[in-house]
XYZ file of C-alpha atoms in Angstrom:
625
model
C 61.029 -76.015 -119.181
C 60.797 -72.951 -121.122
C 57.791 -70.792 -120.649
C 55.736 -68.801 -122.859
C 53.171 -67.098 -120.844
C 52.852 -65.722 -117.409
C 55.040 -67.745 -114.686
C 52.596 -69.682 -112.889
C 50.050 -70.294 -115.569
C 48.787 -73.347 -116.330
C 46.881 -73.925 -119.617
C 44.471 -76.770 -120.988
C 45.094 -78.484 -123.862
C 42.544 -77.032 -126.081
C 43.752 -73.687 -125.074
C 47.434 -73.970 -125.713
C 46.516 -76.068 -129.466
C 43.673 -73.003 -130.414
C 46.787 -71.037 -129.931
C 49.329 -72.982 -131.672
C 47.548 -73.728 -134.325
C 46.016 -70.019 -135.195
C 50.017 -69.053 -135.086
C 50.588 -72.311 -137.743
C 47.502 -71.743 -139.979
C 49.003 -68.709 -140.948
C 51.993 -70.141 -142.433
C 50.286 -73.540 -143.324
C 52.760 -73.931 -146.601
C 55.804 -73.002 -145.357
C 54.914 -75.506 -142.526
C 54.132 -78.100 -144.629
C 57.944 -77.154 -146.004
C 59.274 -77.554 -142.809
C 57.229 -81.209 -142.067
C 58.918 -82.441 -145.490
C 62.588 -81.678 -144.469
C 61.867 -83.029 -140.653
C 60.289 -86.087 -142.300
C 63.754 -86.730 -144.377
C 65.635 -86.161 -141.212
C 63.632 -88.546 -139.199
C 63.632 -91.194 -142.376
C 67.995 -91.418 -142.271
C 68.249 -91.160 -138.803
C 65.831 -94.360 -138.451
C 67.090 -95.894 -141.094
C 70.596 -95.491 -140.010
C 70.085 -96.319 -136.375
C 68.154 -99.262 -137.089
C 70.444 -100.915 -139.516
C 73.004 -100.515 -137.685
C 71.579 -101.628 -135.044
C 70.710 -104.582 -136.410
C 74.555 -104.978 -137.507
C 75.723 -104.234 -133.813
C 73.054 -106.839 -132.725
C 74.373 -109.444 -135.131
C 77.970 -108.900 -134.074
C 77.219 -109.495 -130.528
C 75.243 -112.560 -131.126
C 78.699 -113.978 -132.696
C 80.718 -112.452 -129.883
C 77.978 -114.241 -127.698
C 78.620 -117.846 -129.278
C 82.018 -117.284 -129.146
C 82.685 -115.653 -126.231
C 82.161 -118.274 -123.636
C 84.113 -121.051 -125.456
C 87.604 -118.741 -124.684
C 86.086 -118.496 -121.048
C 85.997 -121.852 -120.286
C 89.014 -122.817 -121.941
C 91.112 -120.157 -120.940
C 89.827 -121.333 -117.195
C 90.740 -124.958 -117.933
C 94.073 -123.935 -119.101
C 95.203 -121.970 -115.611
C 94.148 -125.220 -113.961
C 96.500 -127.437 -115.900
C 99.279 -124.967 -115.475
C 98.513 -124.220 -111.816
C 98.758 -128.222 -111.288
C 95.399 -128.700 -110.136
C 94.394 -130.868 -112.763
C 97.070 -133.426 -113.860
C 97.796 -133.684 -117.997
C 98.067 -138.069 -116.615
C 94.816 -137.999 -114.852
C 92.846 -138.409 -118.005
C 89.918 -139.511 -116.174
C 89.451 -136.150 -114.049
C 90.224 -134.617 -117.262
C 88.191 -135.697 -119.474
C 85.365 -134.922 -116.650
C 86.492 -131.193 -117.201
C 86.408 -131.218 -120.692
C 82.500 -132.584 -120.603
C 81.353 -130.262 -118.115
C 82.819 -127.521 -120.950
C 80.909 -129.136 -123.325
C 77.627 -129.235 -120.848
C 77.879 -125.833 -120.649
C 78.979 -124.209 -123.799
C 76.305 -125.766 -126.342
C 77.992 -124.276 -129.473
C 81.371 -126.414 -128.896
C 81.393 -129.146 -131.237
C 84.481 -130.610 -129.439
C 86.915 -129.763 -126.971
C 90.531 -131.672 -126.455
C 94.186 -131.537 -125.183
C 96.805 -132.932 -126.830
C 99.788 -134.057 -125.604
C 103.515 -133.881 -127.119
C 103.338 -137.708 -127.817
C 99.822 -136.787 -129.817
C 98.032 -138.580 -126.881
C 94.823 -136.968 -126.571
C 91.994 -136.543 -124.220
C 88.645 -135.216 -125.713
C 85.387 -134.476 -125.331
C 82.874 -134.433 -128.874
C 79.038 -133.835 -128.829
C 77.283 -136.416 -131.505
C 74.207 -136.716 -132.068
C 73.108 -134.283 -129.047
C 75.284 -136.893 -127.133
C 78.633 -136.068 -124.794
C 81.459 -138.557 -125.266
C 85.083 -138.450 -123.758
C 87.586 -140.159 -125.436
C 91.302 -141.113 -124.193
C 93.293 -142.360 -127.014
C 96.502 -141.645 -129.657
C 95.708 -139.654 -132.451
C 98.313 -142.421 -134.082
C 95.627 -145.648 -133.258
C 93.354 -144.273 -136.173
C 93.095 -146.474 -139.073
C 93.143 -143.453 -141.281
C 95.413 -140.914 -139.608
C 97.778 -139.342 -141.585
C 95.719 -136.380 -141.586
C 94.696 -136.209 -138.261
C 98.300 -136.952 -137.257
C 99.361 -134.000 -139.715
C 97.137 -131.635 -138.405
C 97.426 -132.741 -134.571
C 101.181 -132.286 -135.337
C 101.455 -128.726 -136.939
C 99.199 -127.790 -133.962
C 101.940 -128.682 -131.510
C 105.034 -127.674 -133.120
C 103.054 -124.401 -133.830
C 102.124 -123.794 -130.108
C 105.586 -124.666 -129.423
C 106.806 -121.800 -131.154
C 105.215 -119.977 -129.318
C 105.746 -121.191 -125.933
C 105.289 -118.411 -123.093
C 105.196 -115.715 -125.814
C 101.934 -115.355 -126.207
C 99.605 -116.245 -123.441
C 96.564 -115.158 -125.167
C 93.694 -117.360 -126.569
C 93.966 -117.319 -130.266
C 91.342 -117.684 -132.964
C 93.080 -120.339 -135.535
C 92.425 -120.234 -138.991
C 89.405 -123.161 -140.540
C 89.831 -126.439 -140.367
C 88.580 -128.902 -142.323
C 86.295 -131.973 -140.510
C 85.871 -134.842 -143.039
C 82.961 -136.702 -140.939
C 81.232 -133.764 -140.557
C 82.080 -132.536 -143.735
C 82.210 -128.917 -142.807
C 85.057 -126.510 -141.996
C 85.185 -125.468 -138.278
C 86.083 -122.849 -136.429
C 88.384 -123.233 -133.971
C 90.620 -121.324 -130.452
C 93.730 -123.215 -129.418
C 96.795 -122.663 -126.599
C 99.775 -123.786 -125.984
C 100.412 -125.772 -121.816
C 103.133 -124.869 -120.457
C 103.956 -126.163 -116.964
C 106.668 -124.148 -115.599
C 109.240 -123.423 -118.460
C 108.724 -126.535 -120.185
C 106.151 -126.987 -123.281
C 103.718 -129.827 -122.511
C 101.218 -130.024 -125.568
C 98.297 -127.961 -126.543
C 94.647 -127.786 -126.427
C 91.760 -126.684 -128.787
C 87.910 -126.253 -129.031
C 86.016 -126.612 -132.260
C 82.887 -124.627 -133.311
C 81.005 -125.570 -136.397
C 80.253 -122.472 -138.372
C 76.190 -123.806 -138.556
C 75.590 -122.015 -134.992
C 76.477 -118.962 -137.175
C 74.027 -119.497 -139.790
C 71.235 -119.915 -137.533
C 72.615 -116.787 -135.555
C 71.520 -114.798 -139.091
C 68.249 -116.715 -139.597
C 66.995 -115.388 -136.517
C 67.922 -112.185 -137.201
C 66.492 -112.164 -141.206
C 63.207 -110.258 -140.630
C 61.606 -111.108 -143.833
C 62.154 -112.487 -147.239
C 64.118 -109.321 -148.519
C 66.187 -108.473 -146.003
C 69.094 -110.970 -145.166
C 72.093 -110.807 -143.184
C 75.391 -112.843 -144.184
C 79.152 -113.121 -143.334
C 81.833 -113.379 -145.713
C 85.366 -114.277 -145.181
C 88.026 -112.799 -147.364
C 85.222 -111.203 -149.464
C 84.993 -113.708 -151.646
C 83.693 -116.797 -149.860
C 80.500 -117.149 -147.548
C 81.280 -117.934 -143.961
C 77.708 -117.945 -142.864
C 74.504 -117.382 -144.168
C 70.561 -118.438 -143.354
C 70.408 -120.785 -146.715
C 73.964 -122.974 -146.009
C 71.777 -125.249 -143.869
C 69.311 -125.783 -146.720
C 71.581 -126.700 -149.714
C 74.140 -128.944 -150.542
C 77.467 -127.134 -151.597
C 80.509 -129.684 -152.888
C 83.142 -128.238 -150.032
C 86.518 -130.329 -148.901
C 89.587 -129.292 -147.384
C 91.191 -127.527 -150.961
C 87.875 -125.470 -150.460
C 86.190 -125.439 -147.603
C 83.688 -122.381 -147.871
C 81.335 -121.570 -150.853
C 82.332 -119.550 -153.381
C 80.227 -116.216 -153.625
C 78.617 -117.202 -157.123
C 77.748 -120.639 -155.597
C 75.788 -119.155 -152.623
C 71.750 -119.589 -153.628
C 71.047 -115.793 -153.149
C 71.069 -114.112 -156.357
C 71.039 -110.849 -154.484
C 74.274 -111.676 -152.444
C 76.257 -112.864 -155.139
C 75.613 -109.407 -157.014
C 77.537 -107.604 -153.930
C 80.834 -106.379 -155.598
C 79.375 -106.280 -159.214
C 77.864 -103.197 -160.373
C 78.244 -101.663 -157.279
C 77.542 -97.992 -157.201
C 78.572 -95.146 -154.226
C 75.298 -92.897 -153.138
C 75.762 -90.697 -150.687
C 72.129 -91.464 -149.047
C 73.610 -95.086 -148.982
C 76.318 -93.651 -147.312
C 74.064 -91.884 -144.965
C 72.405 -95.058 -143.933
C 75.316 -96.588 -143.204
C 76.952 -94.891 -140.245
C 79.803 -96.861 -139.069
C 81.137 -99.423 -141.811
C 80.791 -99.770 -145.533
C 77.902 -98.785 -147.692
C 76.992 -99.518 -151.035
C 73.867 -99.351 -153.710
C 73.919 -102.883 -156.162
C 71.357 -103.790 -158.590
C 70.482 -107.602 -158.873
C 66.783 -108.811 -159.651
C 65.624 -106.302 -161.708
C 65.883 -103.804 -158.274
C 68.740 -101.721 -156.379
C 69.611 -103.169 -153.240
C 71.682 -101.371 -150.184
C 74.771 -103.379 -148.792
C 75.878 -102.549 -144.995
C 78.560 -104.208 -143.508
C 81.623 -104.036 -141.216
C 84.656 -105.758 -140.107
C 84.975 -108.079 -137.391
C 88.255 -109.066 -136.502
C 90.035 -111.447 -133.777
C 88.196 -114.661 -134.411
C 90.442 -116.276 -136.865
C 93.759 -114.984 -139.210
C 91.676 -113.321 -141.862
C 88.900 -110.616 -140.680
C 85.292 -111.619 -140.884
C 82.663 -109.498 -142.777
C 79.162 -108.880 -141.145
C 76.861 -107.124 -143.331
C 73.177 -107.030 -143.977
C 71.381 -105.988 -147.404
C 67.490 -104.559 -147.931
C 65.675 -103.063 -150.941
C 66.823 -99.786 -150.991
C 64.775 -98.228 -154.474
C 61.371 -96.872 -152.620
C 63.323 -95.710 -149.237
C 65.282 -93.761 -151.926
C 62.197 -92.402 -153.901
C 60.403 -91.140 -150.809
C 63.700 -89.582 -149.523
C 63.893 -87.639 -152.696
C 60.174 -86.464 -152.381
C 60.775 -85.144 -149.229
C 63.929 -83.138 -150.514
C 62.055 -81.633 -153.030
C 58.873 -81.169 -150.580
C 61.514 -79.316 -147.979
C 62.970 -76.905 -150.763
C 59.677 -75.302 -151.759
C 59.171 -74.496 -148.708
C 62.748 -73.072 -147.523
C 61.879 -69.428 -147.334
C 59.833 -69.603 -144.550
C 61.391 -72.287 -142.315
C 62.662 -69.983 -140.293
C 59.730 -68.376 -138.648
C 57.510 -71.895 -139.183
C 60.948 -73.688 -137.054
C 60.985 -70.852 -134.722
C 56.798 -70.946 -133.583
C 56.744 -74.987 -133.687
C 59.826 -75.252 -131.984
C 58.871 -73.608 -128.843
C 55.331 -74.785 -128.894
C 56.477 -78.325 -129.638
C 58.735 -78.376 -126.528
C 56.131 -76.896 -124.260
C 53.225 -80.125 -125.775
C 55.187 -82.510 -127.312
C 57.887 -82.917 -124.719
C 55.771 -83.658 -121.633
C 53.274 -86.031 -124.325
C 56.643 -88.491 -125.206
C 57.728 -88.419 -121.454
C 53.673 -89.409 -120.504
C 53.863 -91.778 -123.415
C 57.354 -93.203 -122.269
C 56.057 -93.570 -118.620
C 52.611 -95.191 -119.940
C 54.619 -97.410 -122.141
C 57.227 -98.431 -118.866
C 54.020 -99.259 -116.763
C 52.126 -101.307 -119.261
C 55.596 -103.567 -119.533
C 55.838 -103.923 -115.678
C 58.704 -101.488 -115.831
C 58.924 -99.829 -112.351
C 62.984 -98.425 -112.207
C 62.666 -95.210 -114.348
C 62.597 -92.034 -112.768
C 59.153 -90.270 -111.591
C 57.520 -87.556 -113.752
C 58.221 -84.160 -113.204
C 55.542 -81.475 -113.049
C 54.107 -80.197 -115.849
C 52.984 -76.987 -117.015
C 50.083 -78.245 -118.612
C 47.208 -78.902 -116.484
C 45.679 -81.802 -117.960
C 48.972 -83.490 -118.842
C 50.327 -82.185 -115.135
C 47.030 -84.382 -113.754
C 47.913 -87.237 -115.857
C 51.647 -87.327 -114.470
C 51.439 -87.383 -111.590
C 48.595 -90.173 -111.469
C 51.108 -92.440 -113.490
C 53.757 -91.618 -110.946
C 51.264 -93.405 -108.132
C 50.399 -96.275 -110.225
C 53.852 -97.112 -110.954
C 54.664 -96.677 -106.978
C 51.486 -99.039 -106.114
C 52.509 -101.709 -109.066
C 56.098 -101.615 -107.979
C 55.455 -102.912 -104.754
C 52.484 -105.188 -106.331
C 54.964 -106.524 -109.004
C 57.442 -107.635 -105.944
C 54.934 -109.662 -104.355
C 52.859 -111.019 -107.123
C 54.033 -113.096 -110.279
C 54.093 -109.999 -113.394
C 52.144 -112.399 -115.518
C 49.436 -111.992 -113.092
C 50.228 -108.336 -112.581
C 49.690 -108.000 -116.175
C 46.297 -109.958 -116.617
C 44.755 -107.888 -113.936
C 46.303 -104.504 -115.414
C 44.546 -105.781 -118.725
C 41.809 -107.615 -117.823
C 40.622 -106.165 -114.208
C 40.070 -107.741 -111.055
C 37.507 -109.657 -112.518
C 39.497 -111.622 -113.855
C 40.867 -113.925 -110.854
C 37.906 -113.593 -108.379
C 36.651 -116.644 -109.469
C 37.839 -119.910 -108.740
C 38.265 -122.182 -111.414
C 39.284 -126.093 -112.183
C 42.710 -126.427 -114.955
C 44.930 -128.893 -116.305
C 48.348 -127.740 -115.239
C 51.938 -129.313 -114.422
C 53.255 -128.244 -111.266
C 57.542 -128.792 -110.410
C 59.183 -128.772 -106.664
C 62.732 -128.359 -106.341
C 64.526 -128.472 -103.237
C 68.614 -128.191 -102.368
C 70.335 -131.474 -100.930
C 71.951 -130.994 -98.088
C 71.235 -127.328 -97.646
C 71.528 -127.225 -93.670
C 75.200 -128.430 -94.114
C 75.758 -125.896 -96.746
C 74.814 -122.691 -94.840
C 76.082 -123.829 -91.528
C 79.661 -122.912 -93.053
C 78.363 -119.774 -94.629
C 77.387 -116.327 -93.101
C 73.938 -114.887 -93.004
C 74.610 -112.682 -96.403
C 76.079 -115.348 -97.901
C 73.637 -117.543 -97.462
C 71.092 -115.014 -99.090
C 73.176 -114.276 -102.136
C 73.847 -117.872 -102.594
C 69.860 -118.447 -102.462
C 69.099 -115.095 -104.600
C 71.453 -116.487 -107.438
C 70.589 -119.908 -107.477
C 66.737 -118.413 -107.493
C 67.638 -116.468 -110.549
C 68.902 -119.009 -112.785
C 66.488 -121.484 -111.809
C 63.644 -118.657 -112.476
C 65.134 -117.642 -115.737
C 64.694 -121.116 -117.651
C 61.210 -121.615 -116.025
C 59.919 -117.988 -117.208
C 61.474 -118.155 -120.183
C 59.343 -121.612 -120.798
C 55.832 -119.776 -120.033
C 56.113 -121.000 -116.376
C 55.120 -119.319 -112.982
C 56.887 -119.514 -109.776
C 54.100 -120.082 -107.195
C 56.382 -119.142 -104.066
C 59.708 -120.042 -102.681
C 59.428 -121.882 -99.444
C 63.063 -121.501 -98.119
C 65.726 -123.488 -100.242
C 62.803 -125.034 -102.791
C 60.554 -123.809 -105.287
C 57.051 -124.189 -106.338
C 55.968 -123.289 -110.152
C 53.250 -124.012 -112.404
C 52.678 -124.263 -116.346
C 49.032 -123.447 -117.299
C 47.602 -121.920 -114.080
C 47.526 -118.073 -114.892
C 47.218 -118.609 -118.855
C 45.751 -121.594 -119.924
C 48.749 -124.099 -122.139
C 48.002 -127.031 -124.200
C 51.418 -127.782 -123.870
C 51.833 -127.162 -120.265
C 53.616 -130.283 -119.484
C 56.408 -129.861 -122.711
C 56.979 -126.767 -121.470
C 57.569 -127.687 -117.626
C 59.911 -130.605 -119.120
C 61.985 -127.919 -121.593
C 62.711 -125.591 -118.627
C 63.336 -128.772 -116.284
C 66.055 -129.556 -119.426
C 67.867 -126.271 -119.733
C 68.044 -125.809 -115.233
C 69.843 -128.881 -115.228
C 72.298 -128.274 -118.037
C 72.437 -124.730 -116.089
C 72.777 -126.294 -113.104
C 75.996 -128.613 -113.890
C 77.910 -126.066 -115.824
C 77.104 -123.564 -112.392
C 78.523 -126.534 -110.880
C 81.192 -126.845 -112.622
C 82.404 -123.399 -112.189
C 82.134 -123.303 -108.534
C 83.933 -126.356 -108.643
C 86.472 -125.004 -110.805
C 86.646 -122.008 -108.007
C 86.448 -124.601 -104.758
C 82.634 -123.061 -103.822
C 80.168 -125.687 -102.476
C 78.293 -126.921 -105.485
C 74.190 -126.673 -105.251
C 72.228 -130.327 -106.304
C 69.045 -129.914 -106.375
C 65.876 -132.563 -106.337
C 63.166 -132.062 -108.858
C 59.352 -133.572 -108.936
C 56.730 -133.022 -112.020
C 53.474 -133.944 -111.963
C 50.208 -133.057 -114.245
C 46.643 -133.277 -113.052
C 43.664 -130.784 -111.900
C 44.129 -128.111 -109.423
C 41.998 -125.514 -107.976
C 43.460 -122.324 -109.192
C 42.402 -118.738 -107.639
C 42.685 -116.625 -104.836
C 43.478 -118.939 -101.617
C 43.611 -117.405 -98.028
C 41.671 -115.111 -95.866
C 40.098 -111.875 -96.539
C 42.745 -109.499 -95.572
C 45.938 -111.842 -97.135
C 45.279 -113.215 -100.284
C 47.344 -115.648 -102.491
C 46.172 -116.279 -106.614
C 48.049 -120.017 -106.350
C 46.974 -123.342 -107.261
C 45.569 -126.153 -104.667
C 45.190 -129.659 -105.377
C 46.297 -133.305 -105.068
C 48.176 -132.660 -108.181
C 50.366 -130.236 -106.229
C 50.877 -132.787 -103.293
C 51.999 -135.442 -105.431
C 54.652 -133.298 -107.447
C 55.888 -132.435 -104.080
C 56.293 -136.409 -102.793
C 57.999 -137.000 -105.943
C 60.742 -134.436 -104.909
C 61.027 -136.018 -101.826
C 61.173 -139.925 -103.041
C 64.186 -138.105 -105.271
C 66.565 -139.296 -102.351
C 66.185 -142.736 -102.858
C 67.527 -142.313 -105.918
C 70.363 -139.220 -105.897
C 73.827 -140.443 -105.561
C 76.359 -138.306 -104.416
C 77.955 -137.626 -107.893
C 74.779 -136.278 -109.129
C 74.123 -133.091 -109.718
C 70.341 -133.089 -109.911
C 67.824 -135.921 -109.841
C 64.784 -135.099 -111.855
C 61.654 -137.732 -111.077
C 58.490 -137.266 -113.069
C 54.964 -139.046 -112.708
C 53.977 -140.923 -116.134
C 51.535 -139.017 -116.806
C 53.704 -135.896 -117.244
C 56.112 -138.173 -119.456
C 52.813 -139.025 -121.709
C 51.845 -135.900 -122.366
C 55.356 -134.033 -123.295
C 56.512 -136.441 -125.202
C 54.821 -135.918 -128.610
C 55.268 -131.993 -128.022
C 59.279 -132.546 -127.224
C 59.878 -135.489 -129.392
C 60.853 -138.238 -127.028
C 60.463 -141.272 -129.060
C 60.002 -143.506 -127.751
C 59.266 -142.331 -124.131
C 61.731 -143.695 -121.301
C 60.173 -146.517 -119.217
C 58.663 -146.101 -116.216
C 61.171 -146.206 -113.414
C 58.681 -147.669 -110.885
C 54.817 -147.647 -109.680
C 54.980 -146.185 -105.846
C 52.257 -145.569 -103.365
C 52.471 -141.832 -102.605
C 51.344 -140.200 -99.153
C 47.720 -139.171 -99.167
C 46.870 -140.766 -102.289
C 45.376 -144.567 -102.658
C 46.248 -145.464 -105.827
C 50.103 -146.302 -107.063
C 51.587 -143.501 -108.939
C 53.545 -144.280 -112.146
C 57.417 -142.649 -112.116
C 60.166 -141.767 -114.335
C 63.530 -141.138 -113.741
C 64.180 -138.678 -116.953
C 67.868 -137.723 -115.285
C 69.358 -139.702 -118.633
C 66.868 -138.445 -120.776
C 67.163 -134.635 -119.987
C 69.818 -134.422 -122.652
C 67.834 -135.294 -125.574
C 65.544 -132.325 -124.407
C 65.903 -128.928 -126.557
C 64.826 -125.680 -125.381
């Protein structure tokens, strides 16, 4: 750190500003100069890094939809040409081709077809999985089924062994869905001999809601073209009816209902700030609606014959305006920048340095963000004091955070200990899950391998429950305990517990799949919901605490795991039991209408009264996150 007085020194605050600024006031107006050209600096750079950004964040979305679909059908593939799954064992294949579909939400349908245009496939209607094992020549209306299914296979054929690699086909027209799809094909080869081809299908409205997520506001709106002219994706083809059919699948640009994106090669206009702003791909200025508009975009190629456009547009007109004030602002005072840069510059890296690394720390520590390196010591006394108390904190709270769930890490860091002394009475939904047959599983496994198994399974179970608002209680060996409501009171607790239960399962089965695909033991777990009271505060004795929930409510969610084994067959991959009253209350929130019937009424150790259950392992699929 550079140093500007006597080595050793130390100054306050207040001394070091009286200084600084007594140096500044001296040259206030060249240093308001100086101010007006940093501003413009600061103003591109931030524009610049967070639009493209926000392109870069776009393009991996896609890459993230897309991705996984070559994954799983590039691993199907080896199989078949490895001989581990047989082309004439349709039933074991069509298994496979569900379990892709299981996993890999954005696959509309997955198939292989063989040389005599048999076909096994898998399609998802109606949020439903359903393998079919037929010849594409049985349909009434075929001839363009047959057509396509045909110039798929001689084209494959042509390329036999040539070409190994995945490929990204060109659209293809669906006339029951009425949409053009997306879609990656390969040729099966066993040995030298060509033995058909396969293909999965991805319907371009995962795209479109890929942008609406990312469209901040009601200006800004992101959009992918394809061959410049036609609109691949965008936030309002989900909203409007466009008359599309095989001679023209996609939307013209004029048809799109975004008067600002049909305006994007007409009266277009080069500015260099535009071209400032956009750093890495194309940049343009357009005026549509009466204002001027800035276009970034850039290519995106391998996911079809024709590259893909991504781009993004915002007002542009009073970024523009203020950038210009600033210019002029900066050239007034351009005479005495020099001396103004000079003073701030070495009095801004001996204050403002050590403030954004303080600030940066502060910020880590209030998001339960324990991994960044410690503070160094300061020059400053005050700010020196300050450091190294943060560095403590974080030390303490990263061994608190460890221990203790970080929601309730973060109510006491914002709400004080106070805030779970007392013991209090809330409606929550508490979930057990335990491994079957665990004991038989790590009896073939080492002692690490048994822990890394356990830590991953942990983690994706974790995941989906945290990411539904849930709390993990405590792991007691192979099973866990978690709770919706207890920490933060939830209306919804018990549509939440059900969403998570939903997206572990389908987690769970396409895990399965993959270590089936890779001959590793497969994990099937037992679940058990329940709602009710609990007590909910600290539990235990004075010198070990736990903040965790107590309660027949908890018992009975735990018996309903258990009584999961009279009902798990060995071609399950999870058996999910809730009590009725769980089912009551998540099914308005999660829109299970109507709700599934009651599996049973069963008398449940340590309780009197009959406890209503459901089996929801057939319902989990109608379940969105």
């Amino acid at each position: 750190m550079p140093r500007i007085l006597l080595p050793g020194w130390r100054l306050s605050i207040a001394q070091a500003l009286v200084l600084g600024f007594g140096l500044l006031m001296l040259l206030a107006g060249l240093a308001y100069g100086t101010a007006m050209l940093s501003g413009r600096i600061n103003t591109v750079e931030l524009l610049r890094d967070r639009n493209q950004r926000l392109i870069d964040q776009v393009t991996d979305r896609i890459r993230s939809k897309l991705e996984p679909v070559r994954q799983h059908l590039e691993g199907l593939r080896d199989r078949i040409e490895a001989g581990r799954v047989s082309l004439d064992d349709t039933q074991r294949l069509g298994d496979y081709l569900s379990a892709i579909l299981d996993g890999v939400p954005q696959i509309d349908a997955v198939g292989v077809v063989r040389q005599d245009l048999s076909a096994t496939r898998a399609v998802r209607t109606a949020g439903s999985v359903y393998v079919l094992y037929d010849s594409l020549t049985n349909y009434p209306n075929a001839q363009g089924r047959l057509r396509a299914a045909a110039d798929l296979i001689r084209e494959l054929q042509s390329r036999g062994q040539s070409l190994r690699v995945l490929q990204w086909g060109d659209l293809i027209w669906e006339p029951a869905l009425r949409q053009p799809l997306i879609n990656l094909r390969a040729p099966l080869t066993i040995g030298d001999r060509f033995v058909g081809g396969m293909a999965a299908l991805v319907s371009l409205g995962s795209l479109s809601r890929v942008l609406e997520a990312d469209s901040i506001d009601g200006h800004s709106m992101n959009f992918i073209l394809y061959d410049d002219n036609y609109v691949l994706a965008h936030p309002t083809l989900s909203s409007h009816e466009y008359y599309l059919s095989a001679e023209k699948p996609l939307p013209f640009l004029e048809e799109i209902h975004d008067p600002v994106l049909t305006k994007i090669w007409s009266g277009r206009r080069d500015s260099q700030l535009a071209r400032a702003v956009g750093r890495d791909g194309g940049s343009h200025v357009v005026e549509a609606e009466g204002r001027r508009w800035i276009f970034l975009y850039q290519r995106l190629e391998g996911y079809g014959e024709r590259p893909w456009l991504v781009g993004r547009y915002f007002p542009f007109d009073d970024i523009e305006t203020e950038v210009e004030r600033l210019q002029f602002a900066a050239a007034i005072g351009a005479i005495g920048l020099l001396l103004a840069l000079l003073i701030a510059w070495r009095l801004g890296r001996v204050i403002g340095q050590p403030i954004r690394q303080l600030a940066a720390a502060a910020g880590r520590l209030q998001r339960l963000e324990f991994d960044g390196p410690p503070l160094d010591r300061l020059r400053l006394r005050e700010l020196d004091d300050a450091a190294q108390a943060v560095n403590a904190a974080t030390a303490a709270l990263s061994w608190f955070g460890n221990y203790v769930p970080r929601k309730l890490v973060s109510r006491l860091l914002r709400e004080g200990e106070d805030a779970v002394n007392m013991s209090k009475q809330r409606d929550v939904t508490v979930l057990f899950t335990d491994i079957v047959g665990f004991t038989s599983i790590s009896e073939t496994l080492t002692a690490p391998e048994v822990a890394d198994m356990l830590n991953q399974h942990f983690a994706l179970l974790a995941g989906h429950i945290e990411a539904e608002g849930g709390v993990i209680d405590k792991f007691i060996g192979d099973s866990v305990m978690a709770v919706w409501g207890a920490i933060k009171r939830d209306e919804d607790h018990a549509g939440h517990a059900l969403r998570a239960v939903a997206a572990m399962c389908r987690a769970l089965a396409a895990d399965n799949a993959r270590r089936r695909m890779l001959d590793l033991p497969v994990l099937r777990i037992r679940i058990g919901l329940h709602s009710g009271p609990v007590v909910v505060g600290n539990i235990g004795a004075p010198s070990r605490m736990n903040y965790t929930v107590v309660g027949d409510t908890v018992n009975i969610a735990q018996r309903l795991e258990q009584l999961g084994r009279d009902y798990m067959t060995d071609t399950d991959d999870y058996e999910v039991l809730a009590s009725g009253i769980t089912v009551a209350l998540a099914a308005p929130q999660i829109g299970l209408d109507p709700t599934p019937a009651p599996t049973g009424h069963f008398h449940v150790k340590g309780r009197v009264e009959p406890v209503e259950v459901v089996q929801l392992n057939a319902t989990l699929r109608l379940i969105r996150s």
